[in-house]
mmCIF file of C-alpha atoms and ligand atoms in Angstrom:
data_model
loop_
_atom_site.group_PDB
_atom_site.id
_atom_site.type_symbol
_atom_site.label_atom_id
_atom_site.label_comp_id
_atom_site.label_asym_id
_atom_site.label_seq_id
_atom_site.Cartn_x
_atom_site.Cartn_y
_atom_site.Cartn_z
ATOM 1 C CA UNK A 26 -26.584 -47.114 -85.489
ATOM 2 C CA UNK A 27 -28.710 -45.004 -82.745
ATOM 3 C CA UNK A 28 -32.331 -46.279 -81.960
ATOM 4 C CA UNK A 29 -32.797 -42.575 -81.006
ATOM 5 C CA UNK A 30 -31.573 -39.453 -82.160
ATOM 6 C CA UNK A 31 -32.668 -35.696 -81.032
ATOM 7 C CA UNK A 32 -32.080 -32.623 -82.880
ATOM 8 C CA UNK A 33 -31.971 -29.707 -80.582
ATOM 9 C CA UNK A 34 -31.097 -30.807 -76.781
ATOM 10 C CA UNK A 35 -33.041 -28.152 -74.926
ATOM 11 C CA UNK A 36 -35.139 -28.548 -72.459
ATOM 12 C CA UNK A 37 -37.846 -30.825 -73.659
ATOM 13 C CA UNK A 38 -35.381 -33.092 -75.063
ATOM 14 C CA UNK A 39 -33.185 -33.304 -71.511
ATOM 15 C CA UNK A 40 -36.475 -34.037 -70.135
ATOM 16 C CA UNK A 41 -37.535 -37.085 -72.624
ATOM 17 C CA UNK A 42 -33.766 -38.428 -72.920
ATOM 18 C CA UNK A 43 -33.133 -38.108 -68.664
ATOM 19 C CA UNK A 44 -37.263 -40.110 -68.538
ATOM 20 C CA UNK A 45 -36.202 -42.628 -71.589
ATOM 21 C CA UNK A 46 -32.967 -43.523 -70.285
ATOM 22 C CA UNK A 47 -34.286 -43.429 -66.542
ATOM 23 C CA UNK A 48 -37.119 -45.934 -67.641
ATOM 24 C CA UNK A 49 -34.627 -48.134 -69.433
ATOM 25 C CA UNK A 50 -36.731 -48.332 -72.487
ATOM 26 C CA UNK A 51 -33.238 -47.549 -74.311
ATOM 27 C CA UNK A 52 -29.036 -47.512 -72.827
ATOM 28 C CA UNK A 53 -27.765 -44.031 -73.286
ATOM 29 C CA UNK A 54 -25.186 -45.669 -75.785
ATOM 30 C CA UNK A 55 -28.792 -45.732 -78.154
ATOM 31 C CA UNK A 56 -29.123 -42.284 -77.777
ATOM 32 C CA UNK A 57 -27.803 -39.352 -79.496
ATOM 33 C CA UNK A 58 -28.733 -35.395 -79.303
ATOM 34 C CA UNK A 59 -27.649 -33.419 -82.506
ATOM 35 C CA UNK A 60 -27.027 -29.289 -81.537
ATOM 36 C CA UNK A 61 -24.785 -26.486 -82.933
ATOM 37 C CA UNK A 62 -23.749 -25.798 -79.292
ATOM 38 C CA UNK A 63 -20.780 -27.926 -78.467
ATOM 39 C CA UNK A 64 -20.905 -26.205 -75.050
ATOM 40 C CA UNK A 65 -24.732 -28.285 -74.824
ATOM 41 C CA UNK A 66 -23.439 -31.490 -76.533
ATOM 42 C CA UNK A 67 -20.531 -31.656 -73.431
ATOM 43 C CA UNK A 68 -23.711 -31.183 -70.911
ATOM 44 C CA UNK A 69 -25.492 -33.992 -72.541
ATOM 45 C CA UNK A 70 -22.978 -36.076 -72.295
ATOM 46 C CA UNK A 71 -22.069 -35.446 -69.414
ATOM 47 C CA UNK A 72 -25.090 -35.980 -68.086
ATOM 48 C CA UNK A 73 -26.806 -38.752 -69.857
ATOM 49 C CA UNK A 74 -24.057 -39.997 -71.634
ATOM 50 C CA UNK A 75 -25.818 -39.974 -74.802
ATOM 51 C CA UNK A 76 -23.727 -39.776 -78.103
ATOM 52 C CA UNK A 77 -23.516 -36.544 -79.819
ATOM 53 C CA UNK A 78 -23.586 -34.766 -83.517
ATOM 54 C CA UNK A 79 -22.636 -31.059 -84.109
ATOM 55 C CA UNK A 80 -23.469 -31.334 -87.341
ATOM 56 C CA UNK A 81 -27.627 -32.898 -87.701
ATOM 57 C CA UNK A 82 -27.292 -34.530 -91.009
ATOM 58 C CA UNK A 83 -24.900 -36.472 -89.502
ATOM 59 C CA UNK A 84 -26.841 -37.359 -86.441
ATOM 60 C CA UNK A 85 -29.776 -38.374 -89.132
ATOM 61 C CA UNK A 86 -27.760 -40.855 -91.060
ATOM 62 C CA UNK A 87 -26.534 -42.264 -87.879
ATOM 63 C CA UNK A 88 -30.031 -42.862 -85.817
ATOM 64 C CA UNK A 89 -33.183 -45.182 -86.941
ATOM 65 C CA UNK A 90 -35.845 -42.376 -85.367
ATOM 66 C CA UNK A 91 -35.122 -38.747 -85.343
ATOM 67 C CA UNK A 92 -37.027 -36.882 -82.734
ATOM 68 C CA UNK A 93 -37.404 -32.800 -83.784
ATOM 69 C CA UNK A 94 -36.463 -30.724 -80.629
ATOM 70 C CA UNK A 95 -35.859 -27.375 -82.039
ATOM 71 C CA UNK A 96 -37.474 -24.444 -81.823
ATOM 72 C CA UNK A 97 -40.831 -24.372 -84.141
ATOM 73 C CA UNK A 98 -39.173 -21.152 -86.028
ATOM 74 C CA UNK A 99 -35.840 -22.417 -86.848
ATOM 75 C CA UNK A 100 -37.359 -25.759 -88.412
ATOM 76 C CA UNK A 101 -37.684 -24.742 -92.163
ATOM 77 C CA UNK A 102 -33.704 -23.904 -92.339
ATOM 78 C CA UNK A 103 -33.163 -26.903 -90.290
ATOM 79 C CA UNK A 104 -34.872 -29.682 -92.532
ATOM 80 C CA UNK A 105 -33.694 -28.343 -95.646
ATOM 81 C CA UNK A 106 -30.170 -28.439 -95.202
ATOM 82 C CA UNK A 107 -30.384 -32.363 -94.540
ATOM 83 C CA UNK A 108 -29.669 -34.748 -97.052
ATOM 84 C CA UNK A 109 -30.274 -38.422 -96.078
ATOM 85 C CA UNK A 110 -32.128 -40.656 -98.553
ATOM 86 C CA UNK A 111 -32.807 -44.008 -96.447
ATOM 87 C CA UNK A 112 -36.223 -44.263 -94.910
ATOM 88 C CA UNK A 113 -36.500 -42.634 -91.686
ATOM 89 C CA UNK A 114 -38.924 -42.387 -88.905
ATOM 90 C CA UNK A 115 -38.917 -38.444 -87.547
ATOM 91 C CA UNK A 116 -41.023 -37.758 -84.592
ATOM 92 C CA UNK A 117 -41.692 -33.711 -84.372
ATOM 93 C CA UNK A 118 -43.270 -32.182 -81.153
ATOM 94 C CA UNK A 119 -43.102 -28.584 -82.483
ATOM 95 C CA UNK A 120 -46.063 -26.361 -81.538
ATOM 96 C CA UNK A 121 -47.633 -25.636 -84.101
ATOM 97 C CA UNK A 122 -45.757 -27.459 -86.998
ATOM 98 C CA UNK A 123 -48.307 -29.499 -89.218
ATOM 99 C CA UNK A 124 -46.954 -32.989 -90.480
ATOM 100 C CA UNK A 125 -47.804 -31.796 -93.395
ATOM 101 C CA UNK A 126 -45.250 -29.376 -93.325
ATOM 102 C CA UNK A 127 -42.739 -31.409 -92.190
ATOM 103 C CA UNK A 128 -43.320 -34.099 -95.167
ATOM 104 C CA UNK A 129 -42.691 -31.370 -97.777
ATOM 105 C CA UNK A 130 -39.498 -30.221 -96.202
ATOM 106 C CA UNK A 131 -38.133 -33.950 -95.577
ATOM 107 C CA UNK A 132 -37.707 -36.466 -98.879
ATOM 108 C CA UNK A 133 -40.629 -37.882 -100.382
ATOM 109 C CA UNK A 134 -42.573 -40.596 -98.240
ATOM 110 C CA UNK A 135 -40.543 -39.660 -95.011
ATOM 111 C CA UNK A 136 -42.434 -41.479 -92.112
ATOM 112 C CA UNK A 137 -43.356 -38.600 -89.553
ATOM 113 C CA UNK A 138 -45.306 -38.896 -86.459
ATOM 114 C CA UNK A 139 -46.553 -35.183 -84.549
ATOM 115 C CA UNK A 140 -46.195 -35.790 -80.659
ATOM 116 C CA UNK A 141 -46.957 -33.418 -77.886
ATOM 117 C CA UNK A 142 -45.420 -34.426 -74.743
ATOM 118 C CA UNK A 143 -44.627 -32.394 -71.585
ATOM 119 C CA UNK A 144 -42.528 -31.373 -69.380
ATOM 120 C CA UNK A 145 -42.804 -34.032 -66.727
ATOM 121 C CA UNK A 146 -41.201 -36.288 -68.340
ATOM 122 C CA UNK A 147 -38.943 -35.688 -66.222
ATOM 123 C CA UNK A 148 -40.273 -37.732 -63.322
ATOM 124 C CA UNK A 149 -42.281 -40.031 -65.365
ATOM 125 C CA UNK A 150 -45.360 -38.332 -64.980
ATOM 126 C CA UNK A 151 -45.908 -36.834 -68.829
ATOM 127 C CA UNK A 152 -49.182 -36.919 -70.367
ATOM 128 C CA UNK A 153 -48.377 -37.252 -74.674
ATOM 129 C CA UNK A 154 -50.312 -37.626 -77.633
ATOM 130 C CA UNK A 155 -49.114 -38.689 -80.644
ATOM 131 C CA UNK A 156 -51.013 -37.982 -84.172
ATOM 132 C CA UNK A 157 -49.924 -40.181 -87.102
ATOM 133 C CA UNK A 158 -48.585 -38.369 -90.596
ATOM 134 C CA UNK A 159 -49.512 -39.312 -93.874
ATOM 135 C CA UNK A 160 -47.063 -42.575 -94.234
ATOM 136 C CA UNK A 161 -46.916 -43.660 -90.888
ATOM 137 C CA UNK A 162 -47.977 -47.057 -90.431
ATOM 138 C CA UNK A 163 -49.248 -49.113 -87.418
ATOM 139 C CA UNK A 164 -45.420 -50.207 -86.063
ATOM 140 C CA UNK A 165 -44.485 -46.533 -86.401
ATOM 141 C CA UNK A 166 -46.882 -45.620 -84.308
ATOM 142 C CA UNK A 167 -46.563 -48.078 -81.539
ATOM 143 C CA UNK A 168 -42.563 -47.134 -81.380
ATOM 144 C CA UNK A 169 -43.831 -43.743 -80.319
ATOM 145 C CA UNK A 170 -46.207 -44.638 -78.174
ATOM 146 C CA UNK A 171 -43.052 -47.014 -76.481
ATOM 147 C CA UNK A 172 -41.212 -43.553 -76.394
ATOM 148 C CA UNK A 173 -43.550 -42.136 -75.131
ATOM 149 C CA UNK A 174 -44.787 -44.268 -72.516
ATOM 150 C CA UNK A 175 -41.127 -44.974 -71.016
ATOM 151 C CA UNK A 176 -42.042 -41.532 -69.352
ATOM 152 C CA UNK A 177 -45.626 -40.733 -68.656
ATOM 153 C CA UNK A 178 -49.141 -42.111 -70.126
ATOM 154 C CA UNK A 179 -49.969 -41.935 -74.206
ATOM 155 C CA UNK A 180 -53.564 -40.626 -76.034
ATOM 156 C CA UNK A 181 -53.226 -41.399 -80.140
ATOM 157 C CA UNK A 182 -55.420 -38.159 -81.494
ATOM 158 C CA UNK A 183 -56.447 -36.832 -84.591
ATOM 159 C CA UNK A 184 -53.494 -34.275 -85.953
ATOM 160 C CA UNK A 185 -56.407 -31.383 -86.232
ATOM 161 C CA UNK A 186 -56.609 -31.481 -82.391
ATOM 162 C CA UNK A 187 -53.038 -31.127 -81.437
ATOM 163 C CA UNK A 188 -53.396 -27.128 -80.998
ATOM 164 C CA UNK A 189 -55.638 -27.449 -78.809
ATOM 165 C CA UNK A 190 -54.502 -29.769 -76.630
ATOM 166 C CA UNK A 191 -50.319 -28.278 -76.622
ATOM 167 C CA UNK A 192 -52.540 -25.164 -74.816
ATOM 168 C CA UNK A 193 -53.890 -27.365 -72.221
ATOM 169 C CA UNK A 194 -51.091 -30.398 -71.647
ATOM 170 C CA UNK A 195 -48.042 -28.955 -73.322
ATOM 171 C CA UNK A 196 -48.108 -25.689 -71.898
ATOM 172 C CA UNK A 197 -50.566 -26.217 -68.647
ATOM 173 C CA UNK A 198 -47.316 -27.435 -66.476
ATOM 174 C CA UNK A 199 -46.119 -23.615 -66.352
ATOM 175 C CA UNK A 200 -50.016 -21.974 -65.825
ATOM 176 C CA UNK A 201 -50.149 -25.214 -62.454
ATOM 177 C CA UNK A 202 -46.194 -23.572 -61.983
ATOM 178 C CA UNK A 203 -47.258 -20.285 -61.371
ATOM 179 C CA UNK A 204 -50.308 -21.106 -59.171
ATOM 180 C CA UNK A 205 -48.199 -23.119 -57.220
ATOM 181 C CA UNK A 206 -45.420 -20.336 -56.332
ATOM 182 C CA UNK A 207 -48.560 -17.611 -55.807
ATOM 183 C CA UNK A 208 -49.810 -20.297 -53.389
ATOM 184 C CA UNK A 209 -46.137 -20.342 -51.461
ATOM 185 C CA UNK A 210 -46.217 -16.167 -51.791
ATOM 186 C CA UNK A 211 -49.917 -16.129 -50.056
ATOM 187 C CA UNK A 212 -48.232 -18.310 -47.100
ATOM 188 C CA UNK A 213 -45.281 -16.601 -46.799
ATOM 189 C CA UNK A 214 -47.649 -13.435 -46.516
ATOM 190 C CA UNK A 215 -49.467 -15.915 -43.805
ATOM 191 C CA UNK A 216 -46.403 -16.003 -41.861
ATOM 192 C CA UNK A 217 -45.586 -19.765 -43.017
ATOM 193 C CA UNK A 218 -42.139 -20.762 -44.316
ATOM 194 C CA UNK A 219 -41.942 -20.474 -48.291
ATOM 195 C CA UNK A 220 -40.488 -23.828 -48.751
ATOM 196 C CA UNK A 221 -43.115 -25.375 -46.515
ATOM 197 C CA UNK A 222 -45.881 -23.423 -47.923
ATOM 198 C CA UNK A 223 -44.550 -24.604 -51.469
ATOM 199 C CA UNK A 224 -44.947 -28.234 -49.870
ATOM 200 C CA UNK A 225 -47.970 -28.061 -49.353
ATOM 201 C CA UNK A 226 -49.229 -26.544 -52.560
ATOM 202 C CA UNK A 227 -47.557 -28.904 -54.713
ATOM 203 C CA UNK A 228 -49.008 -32.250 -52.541
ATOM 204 C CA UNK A 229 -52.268 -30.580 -53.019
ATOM 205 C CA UNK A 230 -52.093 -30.165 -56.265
ATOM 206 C CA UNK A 231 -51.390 -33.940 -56.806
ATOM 207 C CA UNK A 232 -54.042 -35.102 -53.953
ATOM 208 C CA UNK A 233 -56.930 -32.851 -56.273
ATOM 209 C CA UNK A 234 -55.640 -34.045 -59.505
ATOM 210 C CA UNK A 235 -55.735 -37.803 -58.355
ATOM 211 C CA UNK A 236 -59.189 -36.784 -56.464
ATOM 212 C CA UNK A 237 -60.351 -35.563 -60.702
ATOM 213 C CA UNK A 238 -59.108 -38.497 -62.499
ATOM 214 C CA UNK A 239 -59.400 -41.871 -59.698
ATOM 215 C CA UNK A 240 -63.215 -40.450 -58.629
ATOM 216 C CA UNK A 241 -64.873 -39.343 -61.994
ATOM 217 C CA UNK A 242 -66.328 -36.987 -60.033
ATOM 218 C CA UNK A 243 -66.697 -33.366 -62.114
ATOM 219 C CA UNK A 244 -64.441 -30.729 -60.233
ATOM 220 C CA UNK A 245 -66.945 -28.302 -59.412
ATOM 221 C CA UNK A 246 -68.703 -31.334 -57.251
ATOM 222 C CA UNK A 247 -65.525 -31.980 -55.704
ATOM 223 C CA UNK A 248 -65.078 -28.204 -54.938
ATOM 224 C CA UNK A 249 -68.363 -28.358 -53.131
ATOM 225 C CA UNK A 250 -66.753 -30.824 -50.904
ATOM 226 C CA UNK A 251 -64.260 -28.880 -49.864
ATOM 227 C CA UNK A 252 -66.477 -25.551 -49.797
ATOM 228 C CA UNK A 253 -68.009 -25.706 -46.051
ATOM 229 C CA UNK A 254 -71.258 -23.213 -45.622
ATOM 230 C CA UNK A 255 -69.902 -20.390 -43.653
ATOM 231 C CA UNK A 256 -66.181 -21.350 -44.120
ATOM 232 C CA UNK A 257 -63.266 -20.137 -44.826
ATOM 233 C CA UNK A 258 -62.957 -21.807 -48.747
ATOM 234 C CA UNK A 259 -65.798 -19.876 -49.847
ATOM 235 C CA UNK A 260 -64.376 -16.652 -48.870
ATOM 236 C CA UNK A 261 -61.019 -17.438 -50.864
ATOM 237 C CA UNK A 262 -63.752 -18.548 -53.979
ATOM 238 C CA UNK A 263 -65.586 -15.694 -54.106
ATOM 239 C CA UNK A 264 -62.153 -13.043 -54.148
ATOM 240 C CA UNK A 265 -61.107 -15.718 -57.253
ATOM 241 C CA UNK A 266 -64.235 -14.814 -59.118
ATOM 242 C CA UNK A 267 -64.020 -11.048 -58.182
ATOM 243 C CA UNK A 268 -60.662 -11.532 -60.195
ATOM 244 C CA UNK A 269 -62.232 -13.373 -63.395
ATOM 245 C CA UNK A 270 -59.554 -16.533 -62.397
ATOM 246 C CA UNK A 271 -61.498 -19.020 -64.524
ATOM 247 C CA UNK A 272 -62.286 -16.492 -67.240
ATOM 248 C CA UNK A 273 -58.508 -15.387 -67.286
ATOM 249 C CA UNK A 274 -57.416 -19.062 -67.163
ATOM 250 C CA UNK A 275 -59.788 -19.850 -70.313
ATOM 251 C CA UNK A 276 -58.860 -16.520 -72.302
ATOM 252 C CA UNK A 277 -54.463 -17.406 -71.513
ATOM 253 C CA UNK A 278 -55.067 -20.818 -73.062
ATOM 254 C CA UNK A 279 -57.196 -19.773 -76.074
ATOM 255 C CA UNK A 280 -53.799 -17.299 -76.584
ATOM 256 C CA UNK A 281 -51.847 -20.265 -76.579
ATOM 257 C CA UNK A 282 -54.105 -22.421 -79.110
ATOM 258 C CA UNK A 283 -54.245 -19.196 -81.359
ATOM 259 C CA UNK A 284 -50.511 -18.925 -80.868
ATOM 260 C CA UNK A 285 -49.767 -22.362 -82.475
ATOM 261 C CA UNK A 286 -52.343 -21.997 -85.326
ATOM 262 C CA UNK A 287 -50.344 -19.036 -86.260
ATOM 263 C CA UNK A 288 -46.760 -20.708 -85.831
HETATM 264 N N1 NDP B 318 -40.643 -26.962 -73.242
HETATM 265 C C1 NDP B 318 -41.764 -27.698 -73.220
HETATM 266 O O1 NDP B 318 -42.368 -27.919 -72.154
HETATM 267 C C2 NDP B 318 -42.296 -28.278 -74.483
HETATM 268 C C3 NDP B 318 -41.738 -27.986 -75.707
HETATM 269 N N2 NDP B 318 -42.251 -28.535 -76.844
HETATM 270 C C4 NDP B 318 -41.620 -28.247 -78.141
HETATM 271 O O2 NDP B 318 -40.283 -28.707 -78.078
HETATM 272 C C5 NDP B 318 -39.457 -27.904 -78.895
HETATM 273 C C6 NDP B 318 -38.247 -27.483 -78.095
HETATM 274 O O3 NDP B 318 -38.681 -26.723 -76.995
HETATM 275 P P1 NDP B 318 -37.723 -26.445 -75.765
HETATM 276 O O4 NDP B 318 -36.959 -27.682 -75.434
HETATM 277 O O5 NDP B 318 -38.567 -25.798 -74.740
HETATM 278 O O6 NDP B 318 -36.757 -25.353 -76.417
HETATM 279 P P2 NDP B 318 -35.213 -25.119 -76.168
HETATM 280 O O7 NDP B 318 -34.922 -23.770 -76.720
HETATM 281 O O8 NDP B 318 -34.881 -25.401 -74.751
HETATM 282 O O9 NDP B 318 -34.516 -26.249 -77.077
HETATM 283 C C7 NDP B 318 -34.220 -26.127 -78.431
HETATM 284 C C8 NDP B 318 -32.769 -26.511 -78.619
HETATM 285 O O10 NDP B 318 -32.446 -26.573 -79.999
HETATM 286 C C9 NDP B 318 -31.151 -26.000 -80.156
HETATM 287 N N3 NDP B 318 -30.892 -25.640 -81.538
HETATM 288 C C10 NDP B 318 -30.875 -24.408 -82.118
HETATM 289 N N4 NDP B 318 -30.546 -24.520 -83.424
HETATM 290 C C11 NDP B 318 -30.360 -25.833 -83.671
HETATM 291 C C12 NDP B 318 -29.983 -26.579 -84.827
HETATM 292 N N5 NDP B 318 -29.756 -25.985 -85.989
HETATM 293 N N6 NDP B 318 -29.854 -27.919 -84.708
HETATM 294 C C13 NDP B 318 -30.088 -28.548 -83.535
HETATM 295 N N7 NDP B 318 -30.435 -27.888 -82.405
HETATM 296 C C14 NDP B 318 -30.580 -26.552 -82.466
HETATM 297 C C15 NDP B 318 -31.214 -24.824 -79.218
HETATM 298 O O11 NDP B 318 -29.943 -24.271 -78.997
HETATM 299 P P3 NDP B 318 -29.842 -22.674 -78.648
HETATM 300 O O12 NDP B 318 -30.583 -22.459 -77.389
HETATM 301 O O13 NDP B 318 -28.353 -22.493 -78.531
HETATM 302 O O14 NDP B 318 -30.449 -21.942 -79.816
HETATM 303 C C16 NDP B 318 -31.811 -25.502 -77.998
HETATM 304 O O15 NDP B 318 -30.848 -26.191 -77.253
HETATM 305 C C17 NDP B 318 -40.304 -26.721 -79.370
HETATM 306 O O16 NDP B 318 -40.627 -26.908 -80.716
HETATM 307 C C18 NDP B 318 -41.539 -26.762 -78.489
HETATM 308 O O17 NDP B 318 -42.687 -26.353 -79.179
HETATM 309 C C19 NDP B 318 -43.295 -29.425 -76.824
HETATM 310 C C20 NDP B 318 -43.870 -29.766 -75.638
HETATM 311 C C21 NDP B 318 -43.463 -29.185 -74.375
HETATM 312 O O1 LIG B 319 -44.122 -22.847 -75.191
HETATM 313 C C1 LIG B 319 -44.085 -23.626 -76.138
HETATM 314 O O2 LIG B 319 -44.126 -23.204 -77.307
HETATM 315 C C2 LIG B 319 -44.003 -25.102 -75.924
HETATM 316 C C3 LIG B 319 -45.156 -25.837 -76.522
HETATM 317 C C4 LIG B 319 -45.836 -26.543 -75.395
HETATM 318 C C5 LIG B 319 -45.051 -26.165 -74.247
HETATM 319 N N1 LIG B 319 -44.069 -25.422 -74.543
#
């Protein structure tokens, strides 16, 4: 028996199974991926040298906690078509999926936890919550927060919030992704070398965020700090507000939070 299956190895599940296994929290040979593709099974095991299902009810039978890695869209199909009657622990992190949902597709009383990690997982640095279903109990819920902490830090929320926050932590490493390659084009256009100027953005990035979360200072105080009277900050500012950045950054995730309410 598996301690940890995945259906659907796409990205977010390379990421979680390359941080788990990384973190030692379980051996690859406790770890199996379930996908159609055989051509993505050989990559995982290549890889990771998980185990591997093509066929998910097998994978199911075959692993004590099932995490759901699929696409939100394809999960209806997905669920129904497996047939296991032993109690099971699924952990979903589909946008926009309720566990409500999920219960009435899985048997009666299936234990299922709603999770949203993100991408950085990949180098240990995720930031998850996890939201407990409606016959979860305490232990299940500590097992995912085990997962989940292997690879990054852990918040337990209240399921209603998890929209809101898949806008702002699941999705917000692509919005700091494409800041950070605008940042490399504007030094390139400066004359610097793109790989440097990428460099530099990214170690920024992580000086700031550390700067917002080991200070407890608000960010627009720690802006100030940076904004000299007369300098050269202020004059980069005041073009970002010409361009509505913080009202464009506010409106893209309220698209996303809409997005999963309507999944
Ligand atoms: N990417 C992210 O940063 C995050 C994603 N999520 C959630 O994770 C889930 C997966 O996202 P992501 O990894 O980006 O998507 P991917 O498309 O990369 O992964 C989904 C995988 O599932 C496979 N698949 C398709 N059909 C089946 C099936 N019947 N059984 C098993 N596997 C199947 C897909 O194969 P194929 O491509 O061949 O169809 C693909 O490999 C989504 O629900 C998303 O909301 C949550 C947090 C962050
Ligand atoms: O784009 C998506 O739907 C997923 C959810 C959070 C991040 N990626």
């Amino acid at each position: 028996m598996f301690k940890l299956g995945f259906i659907g190895s796409g990205n977010m599940a390379g990421a979680l199974i390359k941080g788990i296994i990384d973190s030692k929290l379980y051996d690859p040979s406790e770890i199996a991926v379930g996908d159609p593709s055989q051509i993505k099974l050989n990559e995982m095991l290549n890889m990771y040298g998980v185990g591997t299902y093509s066929d998910n009810d097998s994978l199911v039978r075959n692993c004590e906690t099932i995490v759901l890695a699929i696409k939100p869209q394809i999960v209806e199909p997905v669920l129904k078509k497996l047939s296991f009657s032993d109690s099971k622990l699924f952990i979903s992190i589909l946008s926009g999926i309720t566990t409500k949902t999920l219960e009435n597709l899985l048997p009666a009383k299936t234990r299922v936890i709603r999770a949203m990690p993100n991408m950085p997982a990949l180098v240990h640095k995720a930031c998850t919550v996890i939201a407990a279903g409606a016959h979860t109990d305490t232990c299940d819920m500590q097992l995912a927060k085990e997962i989940f902490e292997s690879v990054g830090v852990v918040d337990t929320v209240d399921e209603s919030e998890i929209n809101a926050i898949a806008a702002i932590s699941g999705s917000g490493p692509a919005y700091f992704y494409l800041i950070l390659e605008a940042m490399a084009d504007a030094g390139v256009q400066a004359g610097l070398n793109r790989e440097f100027a990428l460099k530099l953005a990214a170690h920024t990035a992580i000086g700031s965020a550390r700067m917002v979360l080991e200070t407890g200072e608000h960010p627009a105080a720690l802006k100030d700090m940076v904004t000299s009277p007369g300098g050269t900050t202020i004059d980069a500012l005041y073009e970002f507000e010409k361009g509505s950045l913080r009202y464009t950054i506010m409106t893209g995730v309220k698209a996303a939070v809409l997005k999963a309410y309507n999944s």
